[in-house]
Short mmCIF file of N, CA and C in Angstrom, two decimals:
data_model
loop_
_atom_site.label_atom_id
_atom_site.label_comp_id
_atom_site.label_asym_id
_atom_site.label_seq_id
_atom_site.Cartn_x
_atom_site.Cartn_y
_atom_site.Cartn_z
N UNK A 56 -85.34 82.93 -119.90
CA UNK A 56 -86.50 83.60 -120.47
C UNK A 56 -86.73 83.09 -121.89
N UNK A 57 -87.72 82.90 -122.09
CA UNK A 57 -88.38 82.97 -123.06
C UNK A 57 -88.21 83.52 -124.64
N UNK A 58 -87.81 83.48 -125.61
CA UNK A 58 -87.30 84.43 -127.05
C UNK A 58 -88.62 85.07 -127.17
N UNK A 59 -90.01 84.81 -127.26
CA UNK A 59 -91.01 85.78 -127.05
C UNK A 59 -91.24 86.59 -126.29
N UNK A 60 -90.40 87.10 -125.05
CA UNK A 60 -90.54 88.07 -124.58
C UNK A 60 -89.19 89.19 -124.46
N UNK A 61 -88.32 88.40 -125.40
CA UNK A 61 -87.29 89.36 -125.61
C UNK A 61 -88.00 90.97 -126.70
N UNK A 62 -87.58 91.94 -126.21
CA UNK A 62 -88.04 93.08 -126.97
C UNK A 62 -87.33 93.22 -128.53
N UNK A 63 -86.11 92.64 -128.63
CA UNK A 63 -85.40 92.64 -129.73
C UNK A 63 -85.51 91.66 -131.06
N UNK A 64 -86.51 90.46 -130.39
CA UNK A 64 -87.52 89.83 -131.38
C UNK A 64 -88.89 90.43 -131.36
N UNK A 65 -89.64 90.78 -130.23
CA UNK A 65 -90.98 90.98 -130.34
C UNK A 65 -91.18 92.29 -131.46
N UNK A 66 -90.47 93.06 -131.23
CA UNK A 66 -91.07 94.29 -132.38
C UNK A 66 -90.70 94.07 -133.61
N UNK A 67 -89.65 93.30 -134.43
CA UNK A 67 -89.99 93.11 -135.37
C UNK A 67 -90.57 91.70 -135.80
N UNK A 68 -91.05 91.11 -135.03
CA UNK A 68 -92.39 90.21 -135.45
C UNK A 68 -93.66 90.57 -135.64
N UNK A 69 -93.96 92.00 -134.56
CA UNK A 69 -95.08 92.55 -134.80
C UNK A 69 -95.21 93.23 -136.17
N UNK A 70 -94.34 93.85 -136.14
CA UNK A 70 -94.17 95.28 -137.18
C UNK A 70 -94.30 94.12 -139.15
N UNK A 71 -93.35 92.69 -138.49
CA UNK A 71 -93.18 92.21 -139.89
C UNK A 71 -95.46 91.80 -140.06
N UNK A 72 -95.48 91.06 -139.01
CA UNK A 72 -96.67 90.96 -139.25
C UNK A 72 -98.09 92.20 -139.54
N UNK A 73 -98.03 93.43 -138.96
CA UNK A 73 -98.68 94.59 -139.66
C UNK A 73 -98.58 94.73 -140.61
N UNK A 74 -97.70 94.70 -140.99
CA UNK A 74 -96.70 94.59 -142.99
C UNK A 74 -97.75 93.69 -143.23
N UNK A 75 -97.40 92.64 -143.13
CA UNK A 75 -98.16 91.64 -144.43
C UNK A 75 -99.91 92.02 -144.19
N UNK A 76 -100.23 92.29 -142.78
CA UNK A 76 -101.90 92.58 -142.51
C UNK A 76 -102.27 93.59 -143.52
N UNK A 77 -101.34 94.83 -143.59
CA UNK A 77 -102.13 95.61 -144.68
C UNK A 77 -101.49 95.37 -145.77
N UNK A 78 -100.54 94.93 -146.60
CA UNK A 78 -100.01 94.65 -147.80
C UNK A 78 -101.25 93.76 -148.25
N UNK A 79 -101.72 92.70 -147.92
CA UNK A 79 -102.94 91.82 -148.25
C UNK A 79 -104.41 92.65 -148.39
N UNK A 80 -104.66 93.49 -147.40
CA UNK A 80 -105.83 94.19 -147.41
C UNK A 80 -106.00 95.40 -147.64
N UNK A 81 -104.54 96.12 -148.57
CA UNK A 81 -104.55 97.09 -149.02
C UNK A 81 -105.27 98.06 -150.08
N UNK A 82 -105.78 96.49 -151.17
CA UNK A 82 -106.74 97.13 -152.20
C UNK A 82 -107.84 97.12 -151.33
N UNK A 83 -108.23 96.51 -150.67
CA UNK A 83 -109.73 97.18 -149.79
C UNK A 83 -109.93 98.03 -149.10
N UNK A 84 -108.71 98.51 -148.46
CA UNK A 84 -108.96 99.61 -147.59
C UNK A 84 -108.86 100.68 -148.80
N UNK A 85 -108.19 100.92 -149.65
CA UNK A 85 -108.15 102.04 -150.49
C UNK A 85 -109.73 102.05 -151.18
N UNK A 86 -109.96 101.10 -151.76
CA UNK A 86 -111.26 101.37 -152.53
C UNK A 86 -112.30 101.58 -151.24
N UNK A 87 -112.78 100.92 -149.90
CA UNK A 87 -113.32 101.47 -149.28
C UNK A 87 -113.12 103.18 -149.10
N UNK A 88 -111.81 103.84 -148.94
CA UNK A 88 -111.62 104.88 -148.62
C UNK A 88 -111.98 105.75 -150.59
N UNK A 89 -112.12 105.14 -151.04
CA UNK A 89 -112.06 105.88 -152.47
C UNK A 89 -113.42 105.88 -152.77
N UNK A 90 -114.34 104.54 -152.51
CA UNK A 90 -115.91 104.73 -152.40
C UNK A 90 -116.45 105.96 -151.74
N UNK A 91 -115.95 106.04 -150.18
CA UNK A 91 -116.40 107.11 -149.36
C UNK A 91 -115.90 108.37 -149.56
N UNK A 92 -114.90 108.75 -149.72
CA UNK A 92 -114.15 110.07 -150.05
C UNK A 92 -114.79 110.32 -151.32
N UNK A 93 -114.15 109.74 -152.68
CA UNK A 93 -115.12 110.61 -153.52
C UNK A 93 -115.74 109.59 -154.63
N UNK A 94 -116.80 108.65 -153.95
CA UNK A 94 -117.32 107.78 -154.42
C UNK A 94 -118.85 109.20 -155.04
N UNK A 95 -118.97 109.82 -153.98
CA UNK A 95 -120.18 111.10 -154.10
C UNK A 95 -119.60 111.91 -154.89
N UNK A 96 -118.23 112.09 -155.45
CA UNK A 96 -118.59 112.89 -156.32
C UNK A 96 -119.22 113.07 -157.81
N UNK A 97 -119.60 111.80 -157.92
CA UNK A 97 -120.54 111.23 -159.61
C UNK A 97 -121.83 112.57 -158.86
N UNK A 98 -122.54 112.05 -157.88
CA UNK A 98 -123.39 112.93 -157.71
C UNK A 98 -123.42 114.23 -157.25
N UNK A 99 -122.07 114.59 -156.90
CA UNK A 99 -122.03 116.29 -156.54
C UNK A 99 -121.86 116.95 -157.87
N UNK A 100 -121.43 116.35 -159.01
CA UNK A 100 -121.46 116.82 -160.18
C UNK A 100 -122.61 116.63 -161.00
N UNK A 101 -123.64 115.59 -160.80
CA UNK A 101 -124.98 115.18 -161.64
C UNK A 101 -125.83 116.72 -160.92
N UNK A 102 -126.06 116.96 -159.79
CA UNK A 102 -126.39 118.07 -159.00
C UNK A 102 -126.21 119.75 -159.34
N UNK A 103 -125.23 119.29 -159.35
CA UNK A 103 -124.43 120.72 -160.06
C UNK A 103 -124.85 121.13 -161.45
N UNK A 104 -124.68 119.89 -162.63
CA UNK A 104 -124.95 120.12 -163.27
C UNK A 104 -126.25 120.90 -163.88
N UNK A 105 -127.52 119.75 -162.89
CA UNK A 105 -128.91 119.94 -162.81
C UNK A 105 -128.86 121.91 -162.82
N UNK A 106 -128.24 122.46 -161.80
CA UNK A 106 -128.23 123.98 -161.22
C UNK A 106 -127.33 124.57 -162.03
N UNK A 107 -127.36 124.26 -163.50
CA UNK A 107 -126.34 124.54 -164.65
C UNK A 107 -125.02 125.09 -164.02
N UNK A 108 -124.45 125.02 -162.92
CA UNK A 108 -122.78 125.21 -162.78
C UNK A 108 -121.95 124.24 -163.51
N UNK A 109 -121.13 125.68 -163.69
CA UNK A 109 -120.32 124.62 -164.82
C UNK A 109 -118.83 124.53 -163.49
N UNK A 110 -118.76 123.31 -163.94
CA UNK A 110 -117.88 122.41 -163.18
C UNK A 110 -116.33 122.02 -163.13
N UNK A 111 -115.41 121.70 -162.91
CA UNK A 111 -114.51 120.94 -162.89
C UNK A 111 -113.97 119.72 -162.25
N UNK A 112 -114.06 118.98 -163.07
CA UNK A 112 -114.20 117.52 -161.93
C UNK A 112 -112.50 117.51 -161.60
N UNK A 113 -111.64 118.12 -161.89
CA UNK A 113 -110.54 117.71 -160.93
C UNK A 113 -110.71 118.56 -159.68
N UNK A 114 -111.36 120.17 -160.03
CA UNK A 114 -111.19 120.83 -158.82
C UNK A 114 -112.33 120.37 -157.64
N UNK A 115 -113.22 119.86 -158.08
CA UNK A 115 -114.21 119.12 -157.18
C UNK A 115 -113.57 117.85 -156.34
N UNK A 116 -112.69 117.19 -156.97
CA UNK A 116 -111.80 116.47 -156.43
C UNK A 116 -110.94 116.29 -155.32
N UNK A 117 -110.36 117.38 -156.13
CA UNK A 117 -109.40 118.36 -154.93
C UNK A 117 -110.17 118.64 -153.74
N UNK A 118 -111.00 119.55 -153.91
CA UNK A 118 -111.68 119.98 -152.72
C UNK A 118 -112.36 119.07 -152.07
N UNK A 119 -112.87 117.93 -152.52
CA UNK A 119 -113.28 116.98 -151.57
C UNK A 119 -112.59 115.96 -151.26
N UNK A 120 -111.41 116.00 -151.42
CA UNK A 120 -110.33 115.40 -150.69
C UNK A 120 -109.54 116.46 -149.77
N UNK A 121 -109.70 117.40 -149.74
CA UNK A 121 -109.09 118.12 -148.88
C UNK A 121 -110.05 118.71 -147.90
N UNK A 122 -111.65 118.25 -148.01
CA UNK A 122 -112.39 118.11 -146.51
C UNK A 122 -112.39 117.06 -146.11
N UNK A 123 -112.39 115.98 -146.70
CA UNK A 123 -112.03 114.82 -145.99
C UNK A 123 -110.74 114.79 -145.21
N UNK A 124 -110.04 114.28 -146.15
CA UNK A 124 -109.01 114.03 -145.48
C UNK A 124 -107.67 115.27 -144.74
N UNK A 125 -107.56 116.38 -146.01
CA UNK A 125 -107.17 117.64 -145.37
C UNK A 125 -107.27 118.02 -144.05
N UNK A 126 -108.89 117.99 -143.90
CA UNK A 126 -108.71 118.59 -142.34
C UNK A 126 -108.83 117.40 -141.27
N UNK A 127 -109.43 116.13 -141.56
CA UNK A 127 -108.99 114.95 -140.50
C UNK A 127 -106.73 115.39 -140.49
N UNK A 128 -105.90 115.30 -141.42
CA UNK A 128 -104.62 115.49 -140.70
C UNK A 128 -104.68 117.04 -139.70
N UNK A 129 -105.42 117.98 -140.49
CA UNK A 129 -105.32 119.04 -139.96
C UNK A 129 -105.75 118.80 -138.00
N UNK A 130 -106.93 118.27 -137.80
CA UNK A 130 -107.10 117.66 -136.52
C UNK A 130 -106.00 116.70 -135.83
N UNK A 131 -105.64 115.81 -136.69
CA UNK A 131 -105.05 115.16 -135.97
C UNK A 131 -103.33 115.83 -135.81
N UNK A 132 -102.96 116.20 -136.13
CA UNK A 132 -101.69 117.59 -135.92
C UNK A 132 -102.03 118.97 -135.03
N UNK A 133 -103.14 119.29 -134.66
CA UNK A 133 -103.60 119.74 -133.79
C UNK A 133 -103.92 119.71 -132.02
N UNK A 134 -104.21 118.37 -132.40
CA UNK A 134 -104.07 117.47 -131.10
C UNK A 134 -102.97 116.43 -131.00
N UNK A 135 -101.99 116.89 -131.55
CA UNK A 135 -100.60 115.78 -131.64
C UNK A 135 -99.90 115.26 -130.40
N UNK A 136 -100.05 116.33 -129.53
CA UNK A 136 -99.21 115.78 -127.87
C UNK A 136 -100.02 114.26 -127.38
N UNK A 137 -101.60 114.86 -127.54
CA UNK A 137 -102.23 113.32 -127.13
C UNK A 137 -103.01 112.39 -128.57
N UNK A 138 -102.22 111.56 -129.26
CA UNK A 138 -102.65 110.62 -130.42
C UNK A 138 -103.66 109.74 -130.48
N UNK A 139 -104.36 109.81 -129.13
CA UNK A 139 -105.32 109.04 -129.09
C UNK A 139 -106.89 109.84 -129.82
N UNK A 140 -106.43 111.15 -128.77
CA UNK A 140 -107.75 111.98 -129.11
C UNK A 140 -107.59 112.85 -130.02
N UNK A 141 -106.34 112.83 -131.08
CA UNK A 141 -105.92 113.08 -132.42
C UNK A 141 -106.63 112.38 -133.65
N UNK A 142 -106.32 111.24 -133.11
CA UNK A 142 -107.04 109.62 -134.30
C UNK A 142 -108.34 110.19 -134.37
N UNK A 143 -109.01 110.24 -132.88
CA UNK A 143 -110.22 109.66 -132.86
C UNK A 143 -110.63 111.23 -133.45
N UNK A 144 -110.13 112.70 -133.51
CA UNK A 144 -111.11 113.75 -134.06
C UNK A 144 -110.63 113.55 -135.61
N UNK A 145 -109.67 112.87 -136.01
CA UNK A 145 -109.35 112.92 -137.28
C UNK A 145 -110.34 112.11 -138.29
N UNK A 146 -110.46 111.08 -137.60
CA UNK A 146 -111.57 110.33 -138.08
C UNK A 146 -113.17 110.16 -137.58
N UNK A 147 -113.31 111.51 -136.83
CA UNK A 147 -114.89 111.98 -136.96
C UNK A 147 -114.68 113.10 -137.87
N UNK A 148 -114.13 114.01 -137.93
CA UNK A 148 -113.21 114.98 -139.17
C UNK A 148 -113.54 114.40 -140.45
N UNK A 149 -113.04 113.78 -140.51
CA UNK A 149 -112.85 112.78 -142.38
C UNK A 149 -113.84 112.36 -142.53
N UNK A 150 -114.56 111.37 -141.81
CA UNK A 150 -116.02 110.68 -141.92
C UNK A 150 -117.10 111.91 -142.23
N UNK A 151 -117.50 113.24 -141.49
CA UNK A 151 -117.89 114.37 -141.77
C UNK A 151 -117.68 114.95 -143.00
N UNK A 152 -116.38 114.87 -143.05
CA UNK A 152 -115.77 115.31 -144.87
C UNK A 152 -116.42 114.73 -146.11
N UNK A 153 -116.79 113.46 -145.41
CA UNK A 153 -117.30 112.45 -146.66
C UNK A 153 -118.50 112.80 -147.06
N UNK A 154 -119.25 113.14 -146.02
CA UNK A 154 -120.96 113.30 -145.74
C UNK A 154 -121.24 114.75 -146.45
N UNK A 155 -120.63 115.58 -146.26
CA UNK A 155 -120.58 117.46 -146.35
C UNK A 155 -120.81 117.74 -147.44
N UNK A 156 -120.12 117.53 -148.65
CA UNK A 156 -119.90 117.86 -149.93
C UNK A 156 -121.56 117.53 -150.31
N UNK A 157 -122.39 116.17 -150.28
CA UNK A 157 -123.60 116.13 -150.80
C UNK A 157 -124.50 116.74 -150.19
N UNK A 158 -124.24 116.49 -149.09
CA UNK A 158 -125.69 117.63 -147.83
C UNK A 158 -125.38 119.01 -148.59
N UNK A 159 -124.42 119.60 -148.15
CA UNK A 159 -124.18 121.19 -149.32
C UNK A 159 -125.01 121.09 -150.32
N UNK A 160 -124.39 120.35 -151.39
CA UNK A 160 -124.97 120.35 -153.13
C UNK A 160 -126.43 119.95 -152.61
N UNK A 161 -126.88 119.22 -152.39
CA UNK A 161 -128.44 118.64 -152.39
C UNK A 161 -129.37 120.08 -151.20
N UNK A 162 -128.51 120.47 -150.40
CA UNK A 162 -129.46 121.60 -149.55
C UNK A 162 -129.24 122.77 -150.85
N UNK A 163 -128.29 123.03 -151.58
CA UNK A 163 -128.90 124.74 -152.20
C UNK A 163 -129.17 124.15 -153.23
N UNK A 164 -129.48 123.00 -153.72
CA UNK A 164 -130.25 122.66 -154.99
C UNK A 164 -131.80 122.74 -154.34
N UNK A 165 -131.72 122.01 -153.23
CA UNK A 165 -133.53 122.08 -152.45
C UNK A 165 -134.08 123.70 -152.32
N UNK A 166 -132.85 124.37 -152.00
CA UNK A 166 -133.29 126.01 -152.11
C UNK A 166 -133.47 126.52 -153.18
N UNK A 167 -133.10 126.24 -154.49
CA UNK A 167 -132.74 126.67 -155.72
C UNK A 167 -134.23 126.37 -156.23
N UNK A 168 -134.54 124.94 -156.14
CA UNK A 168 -135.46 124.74 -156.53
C UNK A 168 -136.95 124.99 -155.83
N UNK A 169 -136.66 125.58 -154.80
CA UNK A 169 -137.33 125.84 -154.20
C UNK A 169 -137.95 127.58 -154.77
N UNK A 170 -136.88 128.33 -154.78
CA UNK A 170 -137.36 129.58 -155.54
C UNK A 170 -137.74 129.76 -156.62
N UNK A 171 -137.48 128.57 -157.48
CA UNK A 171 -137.89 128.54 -159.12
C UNK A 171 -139.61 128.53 -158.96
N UNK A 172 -140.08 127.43 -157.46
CA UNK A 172 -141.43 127.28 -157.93
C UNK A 172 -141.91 128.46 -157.62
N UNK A 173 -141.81 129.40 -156.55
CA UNK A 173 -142.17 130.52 -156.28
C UNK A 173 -141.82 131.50 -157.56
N UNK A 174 -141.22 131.51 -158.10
CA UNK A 174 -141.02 132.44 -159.33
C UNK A 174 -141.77 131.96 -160.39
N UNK A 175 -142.22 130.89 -160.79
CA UNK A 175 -143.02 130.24 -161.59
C UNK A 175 -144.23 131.00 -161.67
N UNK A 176 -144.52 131.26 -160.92
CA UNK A 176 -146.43 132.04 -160.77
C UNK A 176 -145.66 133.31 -161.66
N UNK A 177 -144.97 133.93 -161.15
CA UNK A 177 -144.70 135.74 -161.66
C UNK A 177 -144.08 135.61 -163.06
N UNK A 178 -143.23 134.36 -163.49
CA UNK A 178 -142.78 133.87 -164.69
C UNK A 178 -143.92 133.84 -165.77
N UNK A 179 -144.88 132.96 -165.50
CA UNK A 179 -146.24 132.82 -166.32
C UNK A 179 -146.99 133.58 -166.65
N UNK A 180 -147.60 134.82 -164.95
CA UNK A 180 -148.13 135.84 -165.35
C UNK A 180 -147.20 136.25 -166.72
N UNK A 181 -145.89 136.82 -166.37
CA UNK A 181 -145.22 137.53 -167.39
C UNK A 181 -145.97 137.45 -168.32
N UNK A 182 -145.20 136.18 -168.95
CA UNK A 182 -145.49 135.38 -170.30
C UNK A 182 -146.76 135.51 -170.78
N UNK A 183 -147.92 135.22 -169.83
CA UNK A 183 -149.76 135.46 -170.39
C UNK A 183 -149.88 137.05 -170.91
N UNK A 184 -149.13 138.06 -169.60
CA UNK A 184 -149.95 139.12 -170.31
C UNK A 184 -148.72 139.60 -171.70
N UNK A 185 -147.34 139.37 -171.38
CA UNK A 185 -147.09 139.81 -172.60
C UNK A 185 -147.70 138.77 -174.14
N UNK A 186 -148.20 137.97 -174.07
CA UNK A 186 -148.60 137.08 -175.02
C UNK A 186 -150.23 137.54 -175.52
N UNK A 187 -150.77 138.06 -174.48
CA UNK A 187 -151.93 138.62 -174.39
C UNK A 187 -151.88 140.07 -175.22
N UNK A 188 -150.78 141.01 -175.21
CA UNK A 188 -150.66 141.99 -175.64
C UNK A 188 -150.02 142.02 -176.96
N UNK A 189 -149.51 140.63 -177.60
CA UNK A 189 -149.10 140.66 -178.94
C UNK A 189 -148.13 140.38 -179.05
N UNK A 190 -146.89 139.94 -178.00
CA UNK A 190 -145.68 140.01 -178.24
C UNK A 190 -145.49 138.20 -178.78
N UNK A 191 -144.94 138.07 -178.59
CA UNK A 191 -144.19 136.21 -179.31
C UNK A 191 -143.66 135.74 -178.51
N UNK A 192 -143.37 134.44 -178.60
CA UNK A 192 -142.99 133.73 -176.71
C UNK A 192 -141.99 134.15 -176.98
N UNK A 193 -141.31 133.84 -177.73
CA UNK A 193 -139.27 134.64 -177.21
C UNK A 193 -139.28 135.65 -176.80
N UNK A 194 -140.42 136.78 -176.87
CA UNK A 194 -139.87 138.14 -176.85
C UNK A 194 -140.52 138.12 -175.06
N UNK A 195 -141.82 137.14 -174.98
CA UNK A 195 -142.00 137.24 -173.33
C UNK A 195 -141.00 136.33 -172.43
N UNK A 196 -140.63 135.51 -173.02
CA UNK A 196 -139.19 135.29 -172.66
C UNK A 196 -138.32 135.83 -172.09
N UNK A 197 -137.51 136.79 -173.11
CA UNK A 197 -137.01 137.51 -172.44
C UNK A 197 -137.13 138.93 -171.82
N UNK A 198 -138.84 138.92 -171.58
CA UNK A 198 -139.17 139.62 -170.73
C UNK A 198 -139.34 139.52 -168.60
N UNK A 199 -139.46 137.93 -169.14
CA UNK A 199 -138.96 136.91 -167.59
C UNK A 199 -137.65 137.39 -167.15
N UNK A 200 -136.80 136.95 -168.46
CA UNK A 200 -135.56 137.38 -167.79
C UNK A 200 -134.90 138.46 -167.46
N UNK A 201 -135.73 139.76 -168.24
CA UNK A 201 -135.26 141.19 -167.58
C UNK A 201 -135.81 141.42 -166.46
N UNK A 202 -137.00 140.78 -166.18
CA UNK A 202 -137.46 141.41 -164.68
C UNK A 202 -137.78 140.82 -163.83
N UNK A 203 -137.25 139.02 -163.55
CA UNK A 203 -136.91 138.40 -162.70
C UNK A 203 -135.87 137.81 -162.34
N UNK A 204 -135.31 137.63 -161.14
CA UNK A 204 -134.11 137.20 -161.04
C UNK A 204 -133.57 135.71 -161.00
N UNK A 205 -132.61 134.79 -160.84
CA UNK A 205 -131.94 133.99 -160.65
C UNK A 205 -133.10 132.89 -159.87
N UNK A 206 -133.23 132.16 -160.36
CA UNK A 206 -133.12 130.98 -160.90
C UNK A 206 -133.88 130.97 -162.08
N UNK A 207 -134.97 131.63 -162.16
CA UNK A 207 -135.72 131.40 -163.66
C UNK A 207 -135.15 131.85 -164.48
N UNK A 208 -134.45 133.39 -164.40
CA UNK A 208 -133.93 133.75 -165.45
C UNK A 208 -133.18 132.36 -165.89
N UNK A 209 -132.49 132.09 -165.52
CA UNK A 209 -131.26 131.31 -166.03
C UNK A 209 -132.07 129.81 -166.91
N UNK A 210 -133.08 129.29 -166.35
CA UNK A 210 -134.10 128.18 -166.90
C UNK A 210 -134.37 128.82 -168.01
N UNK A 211 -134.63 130.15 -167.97
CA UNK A 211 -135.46 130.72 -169.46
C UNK A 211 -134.96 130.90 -170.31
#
């Protein structure tokens, strides 16, 4: 027989050769995985900011590494007896993780801003008739903000 089909050379020829496959293409797979995981978080925080939350960029971090990738292991330890259909929910899991964090921030900013314009009309009235009746813009100001709620108040 053959030394290539002995089992006691073949696995560690394979195993030496996986080694060097990702040792070589290791900075790419990480920065690919560091683009996608939290390449979005520059903009889940530009977003945030916009909707004046005040922020923490490590805990934003955290948490979007732990929908990514958190719950892809969480799937794939779930389905551990069969590893095939472990991989494959772990990494529709993670890929989802990646996507989630901006759809979130960008849908209740679209809502956010969405109620500001509707509050805008009742904001202005405010402002005309108390301005109309003598008062000073600060003081109709914070007449917006006693008797309307969240999101303008907070703009005003």
């Amino acid at each position: 027989m053959s030394l290539l089909y002995k089992d006691w050379f073949l696995i560690p020829v394979v195993s030496m050769c996986v080694f060097i496959i990702c040792y070589l293409w290791l900075d790419k797979i990480i920065n690919y995985l560091q683009s996608k995981s939290l390449g979005s978080r520059s903009e889940v925080i530009r977003i945030l900011n916009l909707m004046h939350v005040e922020t923490d960029e490590k805990k934003i971090t955290i948490v979007m590494l732990l929908l990514s990738f958190g719950l892809g292991i969480v799937f794939f330890l779930l389905l551990l007896p069969n590893a095939g259909a472990g991989i494959a929910a772990a990494c529709v899991v993670t890929v989802a993780g990646w996507k989630l964090p901006v759809l979130i921030v960008k849908n209740l900013y679209d809502r956010r801003s969405q109620r500001l314009v509707e509050q805008m009309v009742d904001g202005l009235t405010i402002m005309a008739n108390g301005i109309s009746s003598g008062l000073s813009v600060t003081q109709c100001m914070d007449r917006v903000v006693e008797n309307l709620g969240q999101p303008i108040a907070q703009e005003f």
